[in-house]
Short mmCIF file of C-alpha atoms and ligand atoms in Angstrom, two decimals:
data_model
loop_
_atom_site.label_atom_id
_atom_site.label_comp_id
_atom_site.label_asym_id
_atom_site.label_seq_id
_atom_site.Cartn_x
_atom_site.Cartn_y
_atom_site.Cartn_z
CA MET A 1 97.44 -161.31 56.19
CA THR A 2 94.58 -161.77 59.03
CA GLN A 3 93.24 -159.58 61.65
CA SER A 4 94.41 -161.30 64.19
CA THR A 5 97.90 -161.60 63.07
CA ALA A 6 97.72 -158.08 62.87
CA GLU A 7 96.28 -157.10 66.18
CA SER A 8 99.38 -159.06 67.76
CA GLY A 9 102.00 -157.07 65.98
CA THR A 10 104.50 -159.98 65.70
CA GLU A 11 103.62 -160.40 62.02
CA ALA A 12 105.81 -160.05 59.44
CA GLN A 13 105.36 -156.77 56.78
CA THR A 14 102.60 -157.59 54.35
CA ASN A 15 103.25 -154.16 51.51
CA GLY A 16 106.12 -156.01 49.98
CA SER A 17 106.54 -158.76 47.55
CA HIS A 18 109.30 -160.60 48.91
CA ALA A 19 110.37 -163.28 51.80
CA ALA A 20 110.88 -161.36 54.81
CA PRO A 21 114.46 -163.14 55.41
CA GLY A 22 114.90 -161.82 58.88
CA ALA A 23 111.62 -162.44 60.52
CA GLY A 24 111.00 -164.76 62.62
CA ILE A 25 114.92 -164.94 64.02
CA ASP A 26 114.68 -164.07 67.56
CA ALA A 27 118.18 -164.33 69.36
CA SER A 28 118.27 -166.64 72.18
CA LYS A 29 118.79 -165.33 75.89
CA ALA A 30 122.27 -167.80 76.12
CA GLU A 31 123.30 -166.23 72.56
CA ILE A 32 122.70 -162.76 73.83
CA GLU A 33 124.92 -163.26 76.76
CA ARG A 34 127.35 -164.78 74.93
CA ILE A 35 127.73 -161.73 72.84
CA PHE A 36 127.54 -159.36 75.44
CA LYS A 37 130.58 -161.42 77.50
CA LEU A 38 132.71 -161.06 73.91
CA GLN A 39 132.25 -157.43 73.71
CA ARG A 40 132.76 -156.61 77.41
CA ALA A 41 136.01 -158.20 77.49
CA HIS A 42 136.71 -157.07 74.07
CA GLN A 43 135.65 -153.05 75.07
CA TYR A 44 139.23 -152.37 76.33
CA THR A 45 141.18 -152.94 72.69
CA VAL A 46 137.95 -150.77 70.71
CA ALA A 47 138.58 -147.71 73.51
CA LYS A 48 142.02 -147.70 73.11
CA THR A 49 141.63 -147.30 69.34
CA THR A 50 142.87 -143.32 68.03
CA ALA A 51 141.22 -141.02 65.87
CA ARG A 52 142.72 -142.40 62.65
CA GLU A 53 141.74 -145.91 63.02
CA ARG A 54 138.21 -144.87 64.65
CA ASN A 55 138.12 -143.05 61.20
CA ASP A 56 139.13 -145.54 59.31
CA LYS A 57 136.53 -147.73 60.76
CA LEU A 58 133.86 -145.31 59.58
CA LYS A 59 135.12 -144.97 56.23
CA ARG A 60 134.92 -148.67 56.14
CA LEU A 61 131.46 -148.60 57.34
CA GLU A 62 130.32 -145.98 54.56
CA THR A 63 131.81 -148.23 51.76
CA VAL A 64 130.23 -151.27 52.59
CA PHE A 65 126.91 -149.46 53.61
CA LEU A 66 126.91 -147.66 50.26
CA ALA A 67 127.37 -151.16 48.70
CA HIS A 68 124.36 -152.19 50.08
CA ARG A 69 122.49 -149.43 48.51
CA GLU A 70 119.96 -150.65 46.44
CA ASP A 71 119.51 -153.49 49.12
CA ILE A 72 118.54 -150.83 51.57
CA ARG A 73 116.11 -149.19 48.32
CA THR A 74 115.05 -152.52 48.35
CA ALA A 75 114.47 -153.94 51.61
CA LEU A 76 112.50 -150.58 52.41
CA TYR A 77 110.29 -150.75 49.36
CA ASP A 78 109.80 -154.41 50.30
CA ASP A 79 109.02 -153.27 54.19
CA PHE A 80 106.45 -150.50 53.52
CA ARG A 81 106.21 -149.59 49.49
CA LYS A 82 109.09 -146.36 50.64
CA HIS A 83 109.75 -145.28 46.67
CA PRO A 84 113.98 -145.56 46.65
CA SER A 85 114.37 -141.47 46.26
CA GLU A 86 112.36 -141.01 49.38
CA VAL A 87 114.56 -144.13 50.72
CA ASP A 88 118.21 -142.68 49.68
CA LEU A 89 117.07 -139.25 51.00
CA THR A 90 115.96 -139.96 54.52
CA GLU A 91 117.24 -143.50 55.11
CA VAL A 92 120.67 -143.47 53.25
CA PHE A 93 121.24 -139.53 53.32
CA PRO A 94 121.26 -138.86 56.95
CA VAL A 95 123.77 -141.81 57.60
CA THR A 96 126.37 -141.02 55.10
CA SER A 97 126.13 -137.40 56.44
CA GLU A 98 126.46 -138.74 60.15
CA ILE A 99 129.77 -140.60 59.09
CA LYS A 100 131.50 -137.59 57.12
CA HIS A 101 130.54 -135.13 59.95
CA ALA A 102 131.79 -137.36 62.62
CA ARG A 103 135.34 -138.24 60.53
CA ARG A 104 135.41 -134.42 60.07
CA HIS A 105 135.51 -133.49 63.46
CA LEU A 106 136.30 -136.68 65.12
CA SER A 107 140.19 -136.52 66.15
CA LYS A 108 138.82 -132.77 67.86
CA TRP A 109 136.17 -134.36 70.24
CA MET A 110 138.64 -137.05 71.44
CA ARG A 111 141.44 -134.42 71.83
CA PRO A 112 141.45 -133.55 75.61
CA ARG A 113 139.61 -130.61 76.54
CA ARG A 114 141.89 -128.27 78.41
CA VAL A 115 139.50 -126.38 81.11
CA ALA A 116 140.52 -123.47 83.72
CA THR A 117 141.80 -124.63 87.04
CA PRO A 118 140.68 -122.36 89.76
CA MET A 119 143.05 -120.04 91.76
CA ALA A 120 142.36 -122.19 94.81
CA LEU A 121 144.05 -124.85 92.83
CA LEU A 122 147.07 -123.78 91.90
CA GLY A 123 149.54 -125.31 90.47
CA ALA A 124 147.30 -128.04 88.42
CA ARG A 125 146.14 -128.58 85.16
CA SER A 126 142.39 -129.62 84.02
CA TYR A 127 141.23 -130.92 81.41
CA VAL A 128 138.27 -133.48 80.15
CA HIS A 129 139.20 -136.30 78.71
CA TYR A 130 136.14 -138.41 76.51
CA GLU A 131 136.20 -142.08 77.71
CA PRO A 132 133.93 -144.27 76.14
CA LYS A 133 130.99 -145.48 77.93
CA GLY A 134 131.99 -149.29 77.13
CA VAL A 135 129.32 -151.71 75.79
CA VAL A 136 125.82 -150.23 74.69
CA LEU A 137 122.90 -151.02 73.39
CA ILE A 138 121.33 -149.23 70.44
CA ILE A 139 117.09 -150.21 70.20
CA ALA A 140 115.90 -148.94 66.97
CA PRO A 141 112.07 -148.53 65.75
CA TRP A 142 110.67 -149.46 62.25
CA ASN A 143 110.10 -145.67 61.04
CA PHE A 144 113.62 -144.62 59.43
CA PRO A 145 114.61 -148.31 60.32
CA ILE A 146 118.07 -147.86 58.73
CA ASN A 147 118.37 -144.21 59.52
CA LEU A 148 117.60 -144.37 63.55
CA THR A 149 120.37 -147.58 63.60
CA PHE A 150 122.87 -146.36 61.59
CA GLY A 151 123.24 -142.74 62.48
CA PRO A 152 123.68 -143.52 66.69
CA LEU A 153 125.70 -146.55 65.52
CA VAL A 154 128.01 -144.13 63.96
CA THR A 155 128.57 -141.65 66.77
CA ALA A 156 128.79 -144.78 68.96
CA LEU A 157 131.66 -146.02 67.69
CA ALA A 158 133.01 -142.49 67.16
CA ALA A 159 133.08 -142.77 70.91
CA GLY A 160 135.14 -146.05 70.73
CA ASN A 161 131.77 -148.23 72.28
CA CYS A 162 130.93 -152.44 71.66
CA VAL A 163 127.69 -151.55 70.74
CA MET A 164 124.96 -154.55 70.31
CA ILE A 165 121.62 -153.57 68.14
CA LYS A 166 118.33 -154.75 68.51
CA PRO A 167 116.60 -153.51 64.72
CA SER A 168 112.66 -153.40 65.05
CA GLU A 169 110.59 -156.71 64.23
CA HIS A 170 108.31 -154.87 62.29
CA THR A 171 110.90 -153.77 58.98
CA PRO A 172 112.27 -157.38 58.84
CA HIS A 173 113.98 -156.58 55.42
CA ALA A 174 115.85 -153.76 56.62
CA SER A 175 116.50 -155.73 59.92
CA ALA A 176 117.82 -158.61 57.35
CA VAL A 177 120.01 -155.41 55.27
CA THR A 178 121.29 -154.57 58.73
CA ARG A 179 122.91 -157.57 59.68
CA ARG A 180 124.66 -158.13 56.23
CA ILE A 181 126.05 -154.70 56.38
CA ILE A 182 127.06 -155.03 59.98
CA GLU A 183 128.81 -158.49 59.35
CA GLU A 184 130.46 -157.16 56.98
CA VAL A 185 132.36 -154.43 58.41
CA PHE A 186 132.89 -155.90 62.26
CA ASP A 187 133.67 -159.15 64.22
CA GLU A 188 130.84 -159.84 66.97
CA ASN A 189 132.94 -158.80 69.41
CA GLU A 190 132.83 -155.19 68.57
CA VAL A 191 129.33 -154.69 66.74
CA ALA A 192 126.37 -157.12 66.96
CA VAL A 193 122.98 -157.03 65.14
CA ILE A 194 120.28 -159.45 67.53
CA GLU A 195 117.28 -159.42 65.81
CA GLY A 196 113.75 -160.26 67.52
CA GLY A 197 110.72 -158.48 69.30
CA ILE A 198 110.01 -157.70 72.47
CA GLU A 199 111.48 -161.01 73.52
CA THR A 200 114.29 -160.62 72.55
CA SER A 201 114.85 -157.25 73.37
CA THR A 202 113.53 -157.49 77.36
CA ALA A 203 116.37 -160.43 77.27
CA LEU A 204 118.82 -157.58 75.81
CA LEU A 205 117.73 -154.88 78.48
CA ALA A 206 118.93 -157.48 81.45
CA GLN A 207 122.23 -157.51 80.21
CA PRO A 208 124.20 -154.31 82.48
CA PHE A 209 124.74 -152.06 79.33
CA ASN A 210 126.87 -148.49 80.39
CA HIS A 211 124.42 -147.25 77.67
CA THR A 212 121.01 -147.76 76.29
CA PHE A 213 120.39 -145.66 73.21
CA PHE A 214 116.44 -146.41 72.77
CA THR A 215 114.70 -144.74 69.40
CA GLY A 216 110.62 -145.53 70.07
CA ALA A 217 107.33 -144.70 71.86
CA PRO A 218 107.47 -142.84 75.11
CA GLU A 219 105.39 -145.77 77.15
CA ILE A 220 108.31 -147.97 75.60
CA GLY A 221 110.68 -145.82 76.73
CA LYS A 222 109.97 -145.86 80.15
CA ILE A 223 110.31 -149.51 80.35
CA ILE A 224 114.07 -148.62 78.68
CA MET A 225 114.58 -146.56 81.38
CA GLU A 226 113.14 -148.91 84.23
CA ALA A 227 115.09 -151.97 83.24
CA ALA A 228 118.46 -149.53 82.54
CA SER A 229 117.51 -148.38 86.19
CA LYS A 230 118.25 -151.97 87.78
CA HIS A 231 121.79 -151.61 86.72
CA LEU A 232 122.18 -147.61 87.07
CA GLY A 233 122.96 -147.87 82.91
CA SER A 234 122.82 -144.41 80.99
CA VAL A 235 120.04 -144.14 78.64
CA THR A 236 119.15 -141.60 75.96
CA LEU A 237 115.55 -141.97 75.22
CA GLU A 238 114.42 -140.69 71.61
CA LEU A 239 110.39 -140.37 71.74
CA GLY A 240 107.58 -139.30 69.94
CA GLY A 241 104.73 -137.16 70.73
CA LYS A 242 102.40 -134.69 69.21
CA SER A 243 104.73 -131.81 66.98
CA PRO A 244 102.58 -128.84 66.53
CA THR A 245 102.72 -126.39 63.67
CA ILE A 246 101.80 -122.60 64.11
CA ILE A 247 101.00 -120.67 60.94
CA ASP A 248 100.72 -116.80 62.17
CA GLU A 249 98.77 -114.15 60.11
CA THR A 250 102.54 -112.80 58.96
CA ALA A 251 103.67 -116.27 57.24
CA GLN A 252 104.25 -116.81 53.42
CA VAL A 253 101.72 -119.57 53.07
CA ASP A 254 102.99 -120.69 49.86
CA ALA A 255 105.99 -121.90 51.43
CA ALA A 256 104.30 -123.03 54.52
CA ALA A 257 101.64 -125.36 52.66
CA HIS A 258 104.74 -126.87 50.76
CA ARG A 259 107.09 -127.37 53.68
CA VAL A 260 104.03 -128.82 55.90
CA ALA A 261 102.61 -130.97 53.26
CA TRP A 262 106.23 -132.65 52.83
CA ALA A 263 107.02 -133.20 56.53
CA LYS A 264 103.63 -134.76 56.79
CA TYR A 265 103.22 -136.78 54.24
CA THR A 266 106.28 -137.97 53.19
CA ASN A 267 107.12 -142.29 54.84
CA ASN A 268 103.22 -141.81 54.75
CA GLY A 269 103.32 -139.48 58.16
CA GLN A 270 105.24 -142.16 59.84
CA ILE A 271 107.29 -139.66 61.42
CA CYS A 272 108.53 -139.02 64.87
CA LEU A 273 109.20 -135.26 63.47
CA ALA A 274 106.00 -134.86 61.42
CA PRO A 275 103.89 -131.88 61.89
CA ASP A 276 101.03 -133.66 64.07
CA TYR A 277 98.52 -130.89 64.28
CA VAL A 278 98.38 -127.16 62.55
CA PHE A 279 97.40 -123.92 63.93
CA VAL A 280 96.48 -121.71 61.20
CA HIS A 281 95.60 -117.89 61.91
CA GLU A 282 91.92 -117.14 60.55
CA SER A 283 93.07 -114.63 58.36
CA LYS A 284 95.17 -117.65 56.22
CA LYS A 285 92.47 -120.33 56.82
CA ASP A 286 91.44 -120.57 53.10
CA GLU A 287 94.64 -120.14 51.51
CA PHE A 288 96.60 -122.56 53.46
CA LEU A 289 93.94 -125.25 53.39
CA GLN A 290 94.03 -124.50 49.28
CA LYS A 291 98.05 -124.80 48.92
CA LEU A 292 98.22 -127.75 51.24
CA THR A 293 95.79 -129.23 49.03
CA LYS A 294 97.49 -128.36 45.91
CA ASN A 295 100.91 -128.96 47.15
CA ILE A 296 99.63 -132.87 47.88
CA GLU A 297 98.21 -133.38 44.47
CA LYS A 298 101.57 -131.91 43.31
CA PHE A 299 103.18 -134.77 45.46
CA TYR A 300 100.98 -137.78 45.00
CA GLY A 301 98.70 -136.45 42.18
CA ILE A 302 94.75 -136.48 42.51
CA ASP A 303 95.14 -140.22 43.46
CA ALA A 304 97.90 -141.45 45.45
CA ARG A 305 97.08 -144.65 45.75
CA ARG A 306 98.46 -145.05 42.08
CA SER A 307 101.51 -143.01 43.08
CA ASP A 308 104.80 -144.78 43.40
CA SER A 309 105.95 -141.86 45.62
CA TYR A 310 103.50 -142.21 48.73
CA ALA A 311 104.69 -145.13 50.94
CA ARG A 312 102.30 -147.71 52.98
CA ILE A 313 101.22 -147.60 56.43
CA VAL A 314 103.58 -150.17 58.02
CA ASN A 315 101.29 -152.66 58.75
CA ASP A 316 97.59 -153.86 59.61
CA ARG A 317 98.11 -152.68 63.02
CA HIS A 318 98.90 -149.76 62.50
CA TYR A 319 96.17 -149.26 59.74
CA HIS A 320 93.61 -150.05 61.98
CA ARG A 321 94.69 -147.72 64.79
CA LEU A 322 95.11 -144.62 62.12
CA ASN A 323 91.57 -145.78 60.33
CA GLY A 324 90.00 -146.08 64.00
CA TYR A 325 90.93 -141.96 64.71
CA LEU A 326 89.36 -141.29 61.42
CA GLU A 327 86.17 -142.96 61.77
CA GLU A 328 86.25 -141.62 65.42
CA ALA A 329 87.28 -138.16 64.76
CA LYS A 330 84.25 -138.31 62.09
CA GLN A 331 81.77 -139.41 64.66
CA LYS A 332 82.74 -136.28 66.47
CA GLY A 333 82.12 -133.98 64.10
CA ALA A 334 85.16 -133.58 61.95
CA THR A 335 85.27 -132.69 58.10
CA VAL A 336 87.20 -133.93 55.61
CA ALA A 337 88.77 -131.53 54.17
CA TYR A 338 91.10 -133.47 51.93
CA GLY A 339 91.07 -137.04 51.61
CA GLY A 340 90.25 -139.68 53.91
CA ARG A 341 89.99 -142.41 51.37
CA THR A 342 91.03 -146.30 52.64
CA ASP A 343 91.85 -149.26 51.56
CA ALA A 344 92.72 -152.28 53.92
CA SER A 345 93.82 -154.81 51.96
CA GLU A 346 96.98 -152.57 51.06
CA ASP A 347 97.67 -150.42 54.45
CA TYR A 348 96.42 -147.33 52.35
CA ILE A 349 95.13 -144.14 53.80
CA GLU A 350 94.92 -141.14 51.76
CA PRO A 351 96.39 -138.03 52.36
CA THR A 352 94.17 -136.50 54.99
CA VAL A 353 93.51 -133.51 55.82
CA LEU A 354 90.82 -133.01 59.13
CA THR A 355 89.24 -129.76 60.38
CA ASP A 356 86.55 -129.30 62.75
CA VAL A 357 88.34 -131.79 64.54
CA ASP A 358 86.76 -132.60 68.26
CA PRO A 359 89.84 -132.22 70.85
CA THR A 360 89.08 -135.03 72.95
CA SER A 361 89.08 -137.58 69.79
CA LYS A 362 92.38 -139.92 69.60
CA VAL A 363 93.98 -137.87 66.27
CA MET A 364 94.03 -134.90 69.09
CA THR A 365 94.62 -137.13 72.39
CA ASP A 366 97.77 -139.39 70.91
CA GLU A 367 100.48 -138.82 68.58
CA ILE A 368 99.28 -139.51 64.84
CA PHE A 369 101.79 -141.28 63.15
CA GLY A 370 100.39 -141.26 59.89
CA PRO A 371 98.71 -139.22 57.29
CA LEU A 372 96.63 -137.17 59.10
CA LEU A 373 96.57 -133.88 59.59
CA PRO A 374 93.94 -131.87 61.55
CA VAL A 375 93.97 -128.26 61.30
CA TYR A 376 92.59 -125.88 63.85
CA THR A 377 92.37 -121.72 63.07
CA PHE A 378 93.10 -119.62 65.75
CA LYS A 379 92.57 -115.26 66.45
CA THR A 380 95.26 -114.48 69.06
CA LEU A 381 98.45 -116.76 69.59
CA ASP A 382 97.36 -117.34 73.39
CA GLU A 383 95.03 -120.12 71.92
CA PRO A 384 97.86 -122.30 70.22
CA LEU A 385 100.04 -121.66 73.21
CA ALA A 386 97.29 -122.93 75.81
CA VAL A 387 96.67 -125.90 73.61
CA ILE A 388 99.93 -126.91 73.06
CA ASN A 389 101.38 -126.35 76.55
CA ALA A 390 98.50 -128.19 78.16
CA LYS A 391 99.91 -131.24 76.69
CA GLU A 392 103.46 -133.43 77.30
CA LYS A 393 106.25 -131.65 75.69
CA PRO A 394 106.44 -132.25 71.88
CA LEU A 395 109.53 -133.68 70.04
CA ALA A 396 109.41 -130.70 68.02
CA LEU A 397 107.34 -127.00 67.40
CA TYR A 398 107.18 -125.33 64.06
CA ILE A 399 106.65 -122.04 63.62
CA TYR A 400 106.15 -120.33 60.39
CA SER A 401 106.05 -116.21 60.94
CA ARG A 402 107.56 -113.76 59.30
CA SER A 403 107.10 -111.80 63.05
CA ARG A 404 110.28 -112.06 64.95
CA ALA A 405 108.23 -111.01 67.97
CA ASN A 406 105.71 -114.01 67.47
CA GLN A 407 108.68 -116.74 66.76
CA GLN A 408 110.47 -115.14 70.44
CA ARG A 409 107.22 -115.33 72.21
CA ILE A 410 106.47 -118.91 70.83
CA ILE A 411 109.57 -119.90 71.56
CA GLN A 412 109.75 -118.90 74.94
CA ASN A 413 106.33 -119.61 76.21
CA THR A 414 106.47 -123.25 74.79
CA ARG A 415 108.85 -125.92 75.05
CA ALA A 416 110.30 -128.82 72.45
CA GLY A 417 112.54 -130.92 71.40
CA GLY A 418 113.89 -128.21 68.73
CA THR A 419 112.42 -126.25 66.78
CA CYS A 420 112.10 -125.01 62.61
CA ILE A 421 111.53 -121.47 62.39
CA ASN A 422 109.81 -121.64 58.50
CA HIS A 423 110.36 -124.98 57.91
CA SER A 424 109.16 -128.39 59.09
CA ALA A 425 111.54 -131.10 60.81
CA VAL A 426 114.70 -130.64 58.66
CA HIS A 427 116.52 -129.61 61.52
CA PHE A 428 116.97 -133.60 61.75
CA PHE A 429 119.49 -132.84 59.04
CA ASN A 430 121.77 -130.78 60.76
CA ASN A 431 124.59 -132.52 62.64
CA HIS A 432 125.75 -129.57 64.48
CA LEU A 433 122.12 -129.23 65.93
CA PRO A 434 121.48 -131.48 68.88
CA PHE A 435 118.87 -133.47 68.55
CA GLY A 436 116.17 -135.10 70.67
CA GLY A 437 112.80 -134.61 72.77
CA SER A 438 112.86 -133.17 76.67
CA ASN A 439 110.97 -135.18 79.25
CA ASN A 440 107.91 -137.14 77.46
CA SER A 441 109.26 -136.52 73.85
CA GLY A 442 112.89 -138.21 75.05
CA ILE A 443 116.02 -137.38 77.32
CA GLY A 444 119.34 -137.17 75.75
CA LYS A 445 120.63 -135.71 72.80
CA GLY A 446 121.91 -137.59 69.38
CA HIS A 447 124.13 -136.59 66.15
CA GLY A 448 127.17 -135.71 65.95
CA PHE A 449 129.26 -134.21 68.84
CA PHE A 450 125.65 -134.98 70.72
CA GLY A 451 125.99 -138.24 70.23
CA PHE A 452 129.31 -138.72 70.64
CA GLU A 453 128.67 -136.85 74.16
CA ALA A 454 126.24 -139.73 74.75
CA PHE A 455 127.92 -142.36 74.32
CA SER A 456 130.68 -141.00 76.74
CA ASN A 457 131.78 -140.35 80.12
CA PRO A 458 133.32 -137.26 79.99
CA ARG A 459 135.74 -137.61 82.50
CA GLY A 460 136.94 -134.61 84.67
CA VAL A 461 141.15 -134.90 84.96
CA LEU A 462 143.02 -132.93 87.39
CA LYS A 463 146.78 -133.30 87.16
CA GLN A 464 149.15 -131.28 90.12
CA VAL A 465 151.95 -130.32 87.81
CA THR A 466 153.73 -128.44 91.24
CA PRO A 467 155.19 -129.68 94.44
CA PHE A 468 152.89 -127.98 96.85
CA THR A 469 149.69 -126.38 96.63
CA ALA A 470 147.24 -124.59 98.59
CA LEU A 471 145.30 -127.23 99.54
CA ASP A 472 148.24 -128.82 101.46
CA LEU A 473 148.23 -125.32 103.64
CA LEU A 474 144.67 -126.68 105.39
CA THR A 475 144.89 -130.08 106.49
CA ALA A 476 144.54 -130.81 109.96
CA PRO A 477 145.31 -129.77 112.54
CA TYR A 478 143.54 -126.39 112.08
CA ASN A 479 144.24 -123.17 113.69
CA ALA A 480 143.52 -119.53 113.17
CA LEU A 481 145.82 -119.12 110.53
CA LYS A 482 144.31 -121.68 108.45
CA GLN A 483 140.50 -120.66 109.29
CA LYS A 484 141.91 -117.39 107.66
CA LEU A 485 143.39 -118.92 104.60
CA ILE A 486 139.90 -120.35 104.47
CA ASP A 487 137.74 -117.46 105.07
CA ILE A 488 140.20 -115.74 102.31
CA SER A 489 139.33 -118.78 99.82
CA ILE A 490 135.88 -118.42 100.41
CA LYS A 491 135.36 -114.55 100.19
CA PHE A 492 137.84 -114.81 96.67
CA PHE A 493 137.50 -117.71 95.01
P1 NAD B 1 108.43 -148.89 69.72
O1 NAD B 1 108.67 -148.57 70.60
O2 NAD B 1 106.89 -149.95 69.71
O3 NAD B 1 109.67 -149.86 69.18
C1 NAD B 1 110.42 -149.48 69.58
C2 NAD B 1 111.66 -150.62 69.53
O4 NAD B 1 111.45 -150.73 71.10
C3 NAD B 1 111.59 -151.30 68.27
O5 NAD B 1 112.92 -152.33 68.38
C4 NAD B 1 110.42 -152.91 69.56
O6 NAD B 1 111.23 -153.73 69.34
C5 NAD B 1 111.17 -152.65 71.07
N1 NAD B 1 109.87 -152.28 71.83
C6 NAD B 1 108.69 -152.61 72.03
N2 NAD B 1 108.15 -153.39 72.91
C7 NAD B 1 109.09 -153.33 73.75
C8 NAD B 1 108.95 -153.74 74.92
N3 NAD B 1 107.93 -153.88 75.79
N4 NAD B 1 109.88 -153.88 75.80
C9 NAD B 1 111.18 -153.85 75.18
N5 NAD B 1 111.02 -153.21 74.16
C10 NAD B 1 110.66 -153.16 73.38
O7 NAD B 1 108.29 -148.06 68.38
P2 NAD B 1 107.93 -148.14 67.09
O8 NAD B 1 107.00 -148.44 66.90
O9 NAD B 1 108.78 -148.69 66.09
O10 NAD B 1 108.26 -146.96 66.73
C11 NAD B 1 107.28 -145.61 66.67
C12 NAD B 1 107.83 -144.10 67.99
O11 NAD B 1 108.81 -144.22 67.68
C13 NAD B 1 106.82 -143.14 67.67
O12 NAD B 1 106.13 -143.10 68.76
C14 NAD B 1 107.83 -142.00 66.59
O13 NAD B 1 107.43 -140.81 66.85
C15 NAD B 1 109.37 -142.81 68.03
N6 NAD B 1 109.94 -142.53 67.22
C16 NAD B 1 110.87 -141.39 67.64
C17 NAD B 1 111.76 -140.94 67.01
C18 NAD B 1 112.70 -140.53 67.61
O14 NAD B 1 113.72 -139.29 66.99
N7 NAD B 1 112.83 -138.73 68.46
C19 NAD B 1 112.54 -141.07 65.57
C20 NAD B 1 111.45 -142.35 65.07
C21 NAD B 1 110.28 -142.91 65.73
#
């Protein structure tokens, strides 16, 4: 791949051996409008489906999805040399687990939820009825192209919506498998895959979708939100940011080093939840660095380039971005404590640990999204807290500590989309937890019930069951007695 095509950001992937089947297919505006209209017309039929029918639909999706497991593994290898076991763990398992969770809980989620009715409305009953938003759009990124497409899809279907999906153009093999699976399970009037790049995405955003579920970069999130605002469509924005890790003086360094290495270098660091930078207590620095190195070598050997477990940077553009960060950090005085070797011909960057990083370096001002890990030391918790709070709210914040007081202090004095204590990134795998960011790292939540809720309108329903209501007594014309009753209501209800 040439530099110029790479910089354009529109190239098909280079790391794999197969041709990119979906590359270059850009859905036309007319095609988008046609499918959108079809889905709009069909939405009430889908919305009326029972829990059992939605359950069966999700089961069928799971069956076909798993029947394509080998294709998914091949696609991800072709897109960025991701190891099949890593594909199973980070792309297949989260989807099947989301399906199982939704199937298990769906009838409870769909059931009207009775809520209390205040005394002032005596004689009425109230409940929340979850109705589907209607026709929704899912825009997915490339870093977990299967997981982050099918995951939201499951909860959108559980909620009873029609769905249009725009996979990332940067992982064309994954995009093609996605299309195949969807076309095998659904008619286009219920779920359709629209392949293409930014132009296609822009054409989709012009349609008045009832909800847009976007996963990607904060800067693009702003474009999505602006487009949705034109027709007051709601949004869920699953964005990124710089997720810090704090390892205090009480931490179990063995576990911290192992789990930071795992979350940082899996998928070659191209994870929205990857530990972006680490603050380790100065008393634990040497032990942490030594054990981090040991774990990296345990995972990928002494030369990660030869490991078939180590993925590649997705394309030249991102390789050059990361290599630029590394070079700039070194120029500004950073020490390469581990790794640092790169190879442009393979979009390869070794698992790398940096110390003495100037905080004005890009590696500390931008989301890294690659296998570079700046490590800082601290004496008191005030130091990491000040650095973290001077930045945008991260998607995640990780705490390694055996001190409850420190855990509480960090949680209470920082803001983040989610947190793991004594682990990294695994809160993603718990469908009982809301997943998402906060402000710059995201708006709204996904997974399990929270995903179902994102794709639903909780419609408040009040049903009057007695012939008379207290409010019937309070209509005009007003008089002293009615005023008295209003005064009593204000005082007591
Ligand atoms: P991206 O924002 O560049 O692209 C995501 C999607 O948006 C793609 O489908 C793309 O075609 C579309 N898009 C890109 N530019 C657009 C534009 N101008 N107008 C309309 N649509 C546009 O993100 P990416 O590079 O695919 O993924 C990396 C980012 O995603 C990182 O910031 C990462 O942290 C974030 N991310 C977040 C999560 C999460 O769950 N919060 C998960 C994965 C990735």
